[in-house]
Amino acid sequence: MFAFFMSLVLVGVGWALSFNGGTFMLNALKSKHKLQLQGLNSMFVFGANLLASSSVGLILAYGNCGVLQGVVLGVIGGLECSLC
């Protein structure tokens, strides 16, 4: 149980660092399209968050934690293979 809570903490820290890092990189731009890029970035970030949260709720409503873990590992494996 402790490992689960620690993984949640680490995921939260990673999310915060990546979100802030992306925001800082966009703020460093010297472009007339800076505000449009920031809006687009926020739309993608919060859209991905909405999609992930909604899909987790649906998977848990119709399945269990084992199904959720299988889906997550499949998505991570698919992303890893597509980056190779």
Coordinates of C-alpha atoms in Angstrom, one line a residue:
M1 CA 0.0 0.0 0.0
F2 CA 2.9 2.3 0.8
A3 CA 4.4 1.8 -2.7
F4 CA 1.1 2.8 -4.3
F5 CA 0.9 6.0 -2.4
M6 CA 4.6 6.8 -3.1
S7 CA 4.0 6.1 -6.8
L8 CA 1.0 8.6 -6.7
V9 CA 3.3 11.2 -5.1
L10 CA 6.0 10.7 -7.7
V11 CA 3.5 10.9 -10.5
G12 CA 2.2 14.1 -9.1
V13 CA 5.7 15.6 -8.8
G14 CA 6.5 14.5 -12.3
W15 CA 3.3 16.0 -13.7
A16 CA 4.0 19.3 -11.9
L17 CA 7.6 19.5 -13.1
S18 CA 6.7 18.7 -16.7
F19 CA 3.8 21.1 -16.7
N20 CA 5.9 23.9 -15.3
G21 CA 8.8 23.1 -17.6
G22 CA 6.6 23.4 -20.6
T23 CA 5.1 26.7 -19.4
F24 CA 8.6 28.1 -18.7
M25 CA 9.8 27.1 -22.2
L26 CA 6.7 28.8 -23.8
N27 CA 7.3 31.9 -21.7
A28 CA 10.9 32.1 -23.1
L29 CA 9.6 32.5 -26.6
K30 CA 9.9 35.8 -28.3
S31 CA 7.2 35.5 -30.9
K32 CA 4.0 37.2 -31.8
H33 CA 2.2 33.8 -31.6
K34 CA 3.3 33.2 -28.0
L35 CA -0.2 33.6 -26.5
Q36 CA -1.7 31.4 -29.1
L37 CA 0.9 28.7 -28.4
Q38 CA 0.3 28.9 -24.7
G39 CA -3.5 28.5 -25.3
L40 CA -2.9 25.6 -27.6
N41 CA -0.5 24.0 -25.0
S42 CA -3.0 24.4 -22.2
M43 CA -5.8 22.9 -24.4
F44 CA -3.7 19.8 -25.1
V45 CA -2.5 19.4 -21.5
F46 CA -5.9 19.7 -20.0
G47 CA -7.5 17.8 -22.8
A48 CA -5.2 14.8 -22.2
N49 CA -5.9 15.1 -18.5
L50 CA -9.7 15.1 -19.2
L51 CA -9.3 12.1 -21.5
A52 CA -7.2 10.1 -19.0
S53 CA -9.5 10.9 -16.0
S54 CA -12.6 10.0 -18.0
S55 CA -11.2 6.8 -19.4
V56 CA -10.0 5.7 -15.9
G57 CA -13.5 6.2 -14.5
L58 CA -15.0 4.2 -17.4
I59 CA -12.5 1.4 -17.1
L60 CA -13.1 1.1 -13.4
A61 CA -16.8 1.2 -13.8
Y62 CA -16.9 -1.7 -16.3
G63 CA -13.8 -3.6 -15.1
N64 CA -11.4 -3.7 -12.2
C65 CA -7.9 -2.6 -11.3
G66 CA -6.4 -5.5 -13.3
V67 CA -8.1 -4.3 -16.5
L68 CA -6.9 -0.7 -15.8
Q69 CA -3.3 -1.9 -15.3
G70 CA -3.4 -3.9 -18.5
V71 CA -4.7 -0.9 -20.5
V72 CA -2.1 1.4 -19.0
L73 CA 0.7 -1.0 -19.7
G74 CA -0.5 -1.4 -23.2
V75 CA -0.6 2.3 -23.8
I76 CA 2.8 2.8 -22.3
G77 CA 4.2 -0.1 -24.4
G78 CA 2.6 1.3 -27.5
L79 CA 4.1 4.7 -26.9
E80 CA 7.5 3.2 -26.2
C81 CA 7.4 1.2 -29.4
S82 CA 6.3 4.2 -31.5
L83 CA 9.3 6.2 -30.2
C84 CA 11.9 3.5 -31.1

